[in-house]
């Protein structure tokens, strides 16, 4: 199983980006939680938001109102719509997913990260 994240970049404050993450592999039986985390140097990785297979989304307080997470179950993809970006949103953004590769065989996987840099 691989998670491929892309769509980060450099943007001015107030701008927007829409990173995407796709889960791929030979034996994907099911995907449950899919989400995004972020990390800056010297700090722990923190939750941005997680979407359930049922569609509900839990967001970190710091991003409520200007980030939106959505998923496309047919494409095994999760998206992070980032608007009104601030310099403090600068980080490496990682996608994460709980994937079953067989009946009741669940594991948690991380993508490689995509850099988001917001200039003031």
CSV table of N, CA and C in Angstrom, one decimal:
chain,number,residue,atom,x,y,z
A,1,UNK,N,0.9,-1.2,0.0
A,1,UNK,CA,0.0,0.0,0.0
A,1,UNK,C,0.9,1.2,0.0
A,2,UNK,N,0.5,2.2,-0.9
A,2,UNK,CA,1.3,3.4,-0.9
A,2,UNK,C,0.3,4.6,-0.9
A,3,UNK,N,0.7,5.7,-0.2
A,3,UNK,CA,-0.1,6.9,-0.2
A,3,UNK,C,0.8,8.0,-0.9
A,4,UNK,N,0.3,8.5,-2.0
A,4,UNK,CA,1.0,9.5,-2.8
A,4,UNK,C,0.3,10.8,-2.6
A,5,UNK,N,1.0,11.8,-2.0
A,5,UNK,CA,0.5,13.1,-1.8
A,5,UNK,C,1.2,14.1,-2.8
A,6,UNK,N,0.4,15.0,-3.3
A,6,UNK,CA,0.9,16.0,-4.2
A,6,UNK,C,0.0,17.2,-4.2
A,7,UNK,N,0.5,18.3,-4.7
A,7,UNK,CA,-0.3,19.5,-4.8
A,7,UNK,C,0.1,20.6,-3.8
A,8,UNK,N,1.2,20.4,-3.0
A,8,UNK,CA,1.7,21.5,-2.2
A,8,UNK,C,2.4,22.5,-3.0
A,9,UNK,N,3.0,23.5,-2.4
A,9,UNK,CA,3.7,24.5,-3.1
A,9,UNK,C,3.9,25.8,-2.3
A,10,UNK,N,4.3,26.8,-3.1
A,10,UNK,CA,4.5,28.2,-2.5
A,10,UNK,C,3.4,29.1,-2.9
A,11,UNK,N,2.8,29.8,-1.9
A,11,UNK,CA,1.7,30.7,-2.1
A,11,UNK,C,1.8,31.8,-1.2
A,12,UNK,N,1.2,33.0,-1.6
A,12,UNK,CA,1.2,34.1,-0.8
A,12,UNK,C,0.1,34.0,0.3
A,13,UNK,N,0.2,34.7,1.3
A,13,UNK,CA,-0.8,34.8,2.4
A,13,UNK,C,-2.1,35.2,1.8
A,14,UNK,N,-3.2,34.5,2.2
A,14,UNK,CA,-4.5,34.8,1.7
A,14,UNK,C,-4.8,33.9,0.5
A,15,UNK,N,-3.8,33.2,-0.1
A,15,UNK,CA,-4.1,32.3,-1.2
A,15,UNK,C,-4.7,31.0,-0.8
A,16,UNK,N,-4.7,30.1,-1.8
A,16,UNK,CA,-5.2,28.8,-1.6
A,16,UNK,C,-4.4,27.7,-2.3
A,17,UNK,N,-4.5,26.5,-1.8
A,17,UNK,CA,-3.9,25.3,-2.4
A,17,UNK,C,-4.9,24.1,-2.2
A,18,UNK,N,-4.7,23.1,-2.9
A,18,UNK,CA,-5.6,21.9,-2.8
A,18,UNK,C,-4.8,20.6,-3.0
A,19,UNK,N,-4.0,20.3,-1.9
A,19,UNK,CA,-3.2,19.0,-2.0
A,19,UNK,C,-4.2,17.8,-2.1
A,20,UNK,N,-3.7,16.8,-2.8
A,20,UNK,CA,-4.4,15.6,-2.9
A,20,UNK,C,-3.6,14.4,-2.5
A,21,UNK,N,-4.2,13.3,-2.1
A,21,UNK,CA,-3.5,12.1,-1.7
A,21,UNK,C,-4.3,10.9,-2.3
A,22,UNK,N,-3.6,10.0,-2.9
A,22,UNK,CA,-4.2,8.8,-3.5
A,22,UNK,C,-3.6,7.6,-2.8
A,23,UNK,N,-4.5,6.7,-2.4
A,23,UNK,CA,-4.0,5.4,-1.9
A,23,UNK,C,-4.0,4.4,-3.0
A,24,UNK,N,-2.9,3.6,-3.1
A,24,UNK,CA,-2.8,2.6,-4.2
A,24,UNK,C,-2.2,1.4,-3.6
A,25,UNK,N,-2.4,0.3,-4.3
A,25,UNK,CA,-1.8,-1.0,-3.9
A,25,UNK,C,-2.5,-2.1,-4.6
A,26,UNK,N,-1.9,-3.3,-4.5
A,26,UNK,CA,-2.5,-4.4,-5.2
A,26,UNK,C,-3.7,-5.0,-4.4
A,27,UNK,N,-3.7,-4.9,-3.1
A,27,UNK,CA,-4.8,-5.5,-2.4
A,27,UNK,C,-5.4,-4.6,-1.4
A,28,UNK,N,-6.2,-3.7,-1.8
A,28,UNK,CA,-6.9,-2.7,-1.0
A,28,UNK,C,-8.3,-3.3,-0.8
A,29,UNK,N,-8.6,-3.8,0.4
A,29,UNK,CA,-9.9,-4.4,0.6
A,29,UNK,C,-10.9,-3.3,1.1
A,30,UNK,N,-10.4,-2.4,1.9
A,30,UNK,CA,-11.3,-1.3,2.4
A,30,UNK,C,-10.4,-0.2,2.9
A,31,UNK,N,-10.9,1.1,3.0
A,31,UNK,CA,-10.3,2.2,3.6
A,31,UNK,C,-11.2,2.8,4.6
A,32,UNK,N,-10.8,3.1,5.8
A,32,UNK,CA,-11.7,3.7,6.8
A,32,UNK,C,-11.2,5.2,6.9
A,33,UNK,N,-10.7,5.6,8.0
A,33,UNK,CA,-10.3,7.0,8.2
A,33,UNK,C,-9.2,7.4,7.2
A,34,UNK,N,-9.4,8.6,6.6
A,34,UNK,CA,-8.4,9.2,5.8
A,34,UNK,C,-8.2,10.6,6.3
A,35,UNK,N,-7.0,11.1,6.4
A,35,UNK,CA,-6.8,12.4,6.9
A,35,UNK,C,-5.5,13.1,6.6
A,36,UNK,N,-5.3,14.2,7.1
A,36,UNK,CA,-4.1,15.0,6.9
A,36,UNK,C,-3.5,15.5,8.3
A,37,UNK,N,-2.2,15.5,8.3
A,37,UNK,CA,-1.5,16.0,9.4
A,37,UNK,C,-0.4,16.9,8.9
A,38,UNK,N,0.2,17.7,9.8
A,38,UNK,CA,1.2,18.6,9.3
A,38,UNK,C,2.3,18.7,10.4
A,39,UNK,N,3.5,19.1,9.9
A,39,UNK,CA,4.7,19.1,10.8
A,39,UNK,C,5.6,20.2,10.4
A,40,UNK,N,6.1,21.0,11.4
A,40,UNK,CA,7.1,22.0,11.1
A,40,UNK,C,8.4,21.5,11.8
A,41,UNK,N,9.6,21.9,11.4
A,41,UNK,CA,10.8,21.4,12.0
A,41,UNK,C,10.8,21.8,13.5
A,42,UNK,N,11.2,20.8,14.3
A,42,UNK,CA,11.3,21.0,15.8
A,42,UNK,C,10.0,20.8,16.5
A,43,UNK,N,8.9,20.5,15.8
A,43,UNK,CA,7.6,20.3,16.5
A,43,UNK,C,7.1,19.0,16.1
A,44,UNK,N,6.2,18.5,17.0
A,44,UNK,CA,5.5,17.2,16.7
A,44,UNK,C,4.5,17.4,15.6
A,45,UNK,N,4.3,16.3,14.9
A,45,UNK,CA,3.3,16.2,13.9
A,45,UNK,C,1.9,16.4,14.5
A,46,UNK,N,1.1,17.3,13.9
A,46,UNK,CA,-0.2,17.5,14.5
A,46,UNK,C,-1.3,17.3,13.5
A,47,UNK,N,-2.5,17.0,14.0
A,47,UNK,CA,-3.6,16.7,13.2
A,47,UNK,C,-4.2,17.9,12.5
A,48,UNK,N,-4.5,17.8,11.3
A,48,UNK,CA,-5.2,18.8,10.5
A,48,UNK,C,-6.7,18.5,10.5
A,49,UNK,N,-7.0,17.2,10.1
A,49,UNK,CA,-8.4,16.8,10.1
A,49,UNK,C,-8.4,15.3,9.5
A,50,UNK,N,-9.5,14.6,9.9
A,50,UNK,CA,-9.7,13.3,9.5
A,50,UNK,C,-11.1,13.1,9.1
A,51,UNK,N,-11.3,12.4,7.9
A,51,UNK,CA,-12.6,12.1,7.4
A,51,UNK,C,-12.9,10.6,7.6
A,52,UNK,N,-14.1,10.3,8.1
A,52,UNK,CA,-14.5,8.9,8.2
A,52,UNK,C,-15.1,8.4,6.9
A,53,UNK,N,-15.1,7.1,6.7
A,53,UNK,CA,-15.7,6.5,5.5
A,53,UNK,C,-17.1,6.9,5.4
A,54,UNK,N,-17.8,7.2,6.5
A,54,UNK,CA,-19.2,7.6,6.4
A,54,UNK,C,-19.4,9.0,6.0
A,55,UNK,N,-18.3,9.8,6.0
A,55,UNK,CA,-18.4,11.2,5.5
A,55,UNK,C,-18.1,12.2,6.5
A,56,UNK,N,-18.2,11.9,7.8
A,56,UNK,CA,-18.0,12.9,8.8
A,56,UNK,C,-16.5,13.3,8.8
A,57,UNK,N,-16.3,14.6,9.3
A,57,UNK,CA,-14.9,15.1,9.3
A,57,UNK,C,-14.7,15.8,10.6
A,58,UNK,N,-13.5,15.5,11.2
A,58,UNK,CA,-13.1,16.1,12.5
A,58,UNK,C,-11.9,17.0,12.1
A,59,UNK,N,-12.0,18.3,12.5
A,59,UNK,CA,-10.9,19.3,12.2
A,59,UNK,C,-10.2,19.7,13.5
A,60,UNK,N,-9.0,20.1,13.3
A,60,UNK,CA,-8.3,20.8,14.4
A,60,UNK,C,-8.9,22.2,14.5
A,61,UNK,N,-8.9,22.7,15.7
A,61,UNK,CA,-9.5,24.0,15.9
A,61,UNK,C,-8.8,25.1,15.1
A,62,UNK,N,-7.5,24.9,14.9
A,62,UNK,CA,-6.7,25.9,14.2
A,62,UNK,C,-7.0,26.1,12.7
A,63,UNK,N,-7.7,25.1,12.1
A,63,UNK,CA,-8.0,25.1,10.7
A,63,UNK,C,-9.5,25.2,10.4
A,64,UNK,N,-10.3,25.2,11.4
A,64,UNK,CA,-11.7,25.2,11.2
A,64,UNK,C,-12.1,26.5,10.5
A,65,UNK,N,-12.9,26.4,9.5
A,65,UNK,CA,-13.4,27.6,8.8
A,65,UNK,C,-12.5,28.0,7.6
A,66,UNK,N,-11.3,27.5,7.5
A,66,UNK,CA,-10.5,27.8,6.3
A,66,UNK,C,-9.8,26.6,5.6
A,67,UNK,N,-10.0,25.4,6.2
A,67,UNK,CA,-9.6,24.2,5.5
A,67,UNK,C,-10.8,23.3,5.4
A,68,UNK,N,-10.9,22.6,4.3
A,68,UNK,CA,-12.0,21.6,4.1
A,68,UNK,C,-11.4,20.3,3.6
A,69,UNK,N,-11.7,19.2,4.2
A,69,UNK,CA,-11.2,17.9,3.8
A,69,UNK,C,-12.4,17.2,3.1
A,70,UNK,N,-12.1,16.5,2.0
A,70,UNK,CA,-13.1,15.7,1.3
A,70,UNK,C,-12.5,14.5,0.8
A,71,UNK,N,-13.3,13.5,0.4
A,71,UNK,CA,-12.7,12.3,-0.1
A,71,UNK,C,-13.6,11.8,-1.3
A,72,UNK,N,-12.9,11.0,-2.1
A,72,UNK,CA,-13.6,10.3,-3.2
A,72,UNK,C,-13.3,8.8,-3.0
A,73,UNK,N,-14.3,8.1,-2.5
A,73,UNK,CA,-14.0,6.7,-2.2
A,73,UNK,C,-13.8,5.9,-3.5
A,74,UNK,N,-14.4,6.3,-4.6
A,74,UNK,CA,-14.2,5.6,-5.9
A,74,UNK,C,-12.7,5.7,-6.4
A,75,UNK,N,-12.1,6.8,-6.0
A,75,UNK,CA,-10.7,7.0,-6.4
A,75,UNK,C,-9.7,6.7,-5.3
A,76,UNK,N,-10.2,6.3,-4.1
A,76,UNK,CA,-9.3,6.1,-3.0
A,76,UNK,C,-8.5,7.4,-2.7
A,77,UNK,N,-9.1,8.5,-2.8
A,77,UNK,CA,-8.4,9.8,-2.7
A,77,UNK,C,-9.0,10.6,-1.6
A,78,UNK,N,-8.2,11.5,-1.0
A,78,UNK,CA,-8.6,12.5,0.0
A,78,UNK,C,-7.9,13.8,-0.4
A,79,UNK,N,-8.7,14.9,-0.2
A,79,UNK,CA,-8.3,16.2,-0.6
A,79,UNK,C,-8.3,17.1,0.5
A,80,UNK,N,-7.4,18.1,0.4
A,80,UNK,CA,-7.3,19.2,1.5
A,80,UNK,C,-7.5,20.5,0.8
A,81,UNK,N,-8.6,21.1,0.9
A,81,UNK,CA,-8.9,22.4,0.3
A,81,UNK,C,-8.4,23.5,1.4
A,82,UNK,N,-7.4,24.2,1.0
A,82,UNK,CA,-6.8,25.2,2.0
A,82,UNK,C,-7.0,26.6,1.4
A,83,UNK,N,-7.8,27.4,2.1
A,83,UNK,CA,-8.0,28.8,1.7
A,83,UNK,C,-7.6,29.7,2.8
A,84,UNK,N,-7.5,31.0,2.4
A,84,UNK,CA,-7.1,32.1,3.4
A,84,UNK,C,-5.8,31.6,4.1
A,85,UNK,N,-4.9,31.2,3.4
A,85,UNK,CA,-3.7,30.6,4.0
A,85,UNK,C,-2.9,31.7,4.7
A,86,UNK,N,-2.3,31.3,5.8
A,86,UNK,CA,-1.5,32.2,6.7
A,86,UNK,C,0.0,31.6,6.7
A,87,UNK,N,0.9,32.5,7.0
A,87,UNK,CA,2.3,32.0,7.1
A,87,UNK,C,2.4,30.9,8.2
A,88,UNK,N,1.6,30.9,9.2
A,88,UNK,CA,1.7,29.8,10.2
A,88,UNK,C,1.2,28.5,9.7
A,89,UNK,N,0.6,28.5,8.5
A,89,UNK,CA,0.2,27.2,7.9
A,89,UNK,C,1.3,26.5,7.2
A,90,UNK,N,2.5,27.2,7.1
A,90,UNK,CA,3.6,26.6,6.5
A,90,UNK,C,4.1,25.3,7.2
A,91,UNK,N,4.2,24.2,6.5
A,91,UNK,CA,4.5,22.9,7.1
A,91,UNK,C,4.6,21.9,6.0
A,92,UNK,N,5.1,20.7,6.4
A,92,UNK,CA,5.0,19.6,5.5
A,92,UNK,C,3.7,18.9,5.9
A,93,UNK,N,2.9,18.7,4.9
A,93,UNK,CA,1.6,18.1,5.1
A,93,UNK,C,1.6,16.6,4.7
A,94,UNK,N,1.2,15.8,5.6
A,94,UNK,CA,1.2,14.3,5.4
A,94,UNK,C,-0.3,13.8,5.3
A,95,UNK,N,-0.5,12.9,4.4
A,95,UNK,CA,-1.8,12.2,4.4
A,95,UNK,C,-1.6,10.9,5.2
A,96,UNK,N,-2.7,10.4,5.7
A,96,UNK,CA,-2.7,9.2,6.5
A,96,UNK,C,-4.0,8.4,6.2
A,97,UNK,N,-4.0,7.1,6.3
A,97,UNK,CA,-5.2,6.3,6.0
A,97,UNK,C,-5.1,5.0,6.8
A,98,UNK,N,-6.2,4.5,7.2
A,98,UNK,CA,-6.4,3.1,7.7
A,98,UNK,C,-6.9,2.3,6.6
A,99,UNK,N,-6.1,1.3,6.2
A,99,UNK,CA,-6.4,0.5,5.0
A,99,UNK,C,-6.4,-1.0,5.4
A,100,UNK,N,-7.4,-1.7,4.9
A,100,UNK,CA,-7.5,-3.1,5.1
A,100,UNK,C,-7.0,-3.8,3.8
A,101,UNK,N,-6.1,-4.7,4.0
A,101,UNK,CA,-5.6,-5.5,2.8
A,101,UNK,C,-6.1,-6.9,2.8
A,102,UNK,N,-7.0,-7.1,3.7
A,102,UNK,CA,-7.7,-8.4,3.7
A,102,UNK,C,-8.8,-8.3,4.8
A,103,UNK,N,-9.5,-9.4,5.0
A,103,UNK,CA,-10.6,-9.3,5.9
A,103,UNK,C,-10.1,-9.1,7.3
A,104,UNK,N,-10.4,-8.0,7.9
A,104,UNK,CA,-10.0,-7.6,9.3
A,104,UNK,C,-8.5,-7.4,9.4
A,105,UNK,N,-7.8,-7.2,8.3
A,105,UNK,CA,-6.4,-7.0,8.4
A,105,UNK,C,-6.1,-5.5,8.1
A,106,UNK,N,-6.2,-4.7,9.2
A,106,UNK,CA,-6.1,-3.2,9.1
A,106,UNK,C,-4.7,-2.8,9.5
A,107,UNK,N,-4.2,-1.8,8.8
A,107,UNK,CA,-3.0,-1.1,9.1
A,107,UNK,C,-3.1,0.3,8.8
A,108,UNK,N,-2.2,1.1,9.5
A,108,UNK,CA,-2.2,2.6,9.3
A,108,UNK,C,-1.0,2.9,8.4
A,109,UNK,N,-1.2,3.8,7.4
A,109,UNK,CA,-0.2,4.2,6.5
A,109,UNK,C,0.0,5.7,6.4
A,110,UNK,N,1.2,6.1,6.1
A,110,UNK,CA,1.5,7.5,5.9
A,110,UNK,C,2.0,7.8,4.4
A,111,UNK,N,1.7,8.9,3.9
A,111,UNK,CA,2.2,9.4,2.7
A,111,UNK,C,3.6,10.0,2.9
A,112,UNK,N,4.2,10.4,1.9
A,112,UNK,CA,5.6,11.0,2.0
A,112,UNK,C,5.7,12.4,2.3
A,113,UNK,N,4.5,13.1,2.3
A,113,UNK,CA,4.5,14.5,2.7
A,113,UNK,C,4.6,15.4,1.5
A,114,UNK,N,4.0,16.6,1.6
A,114,UNK,CA,4.1,17.6,0.5
A,114,UNK,C,4.3,18.9,1.2
A,115,UNK,N,5.3,19.7,0.8
A,115,UNK,CA,5.6,21.0,1.4
A,115,UNK,C,4.6,22.1,1.0
A,116,UNK,N,4.1,22.8,2.0
A,116,UNK,CA,3.3,24.0,1.8
A,116,UNK,C,4.0,25.1,2.4
A,117,UNK,N,4.3,26.2,1.7
A,117,UNK,CA,5.0,27.3,2.2
A,117,UNK,C,4.1,28.6,1.9
A,118,UNK,N,3.8,29.3,2.9
A,118,UNK,CA,3.0,30.5,2.7
A,118,UNK,C,3.8,31.7,3.1
A,119,UNK,N,4.0,32.6,2.1
A,119,UNK,CA,4.8,33.8,2.3
A,119,UNK,C,3.9,35.0,2.7
A,120,UNK,N,4.5,35.8,3.6
A,120,UNK,CA,3.8,37.0,4.1
A,120,UNK,C,3.9,38.2,3.2
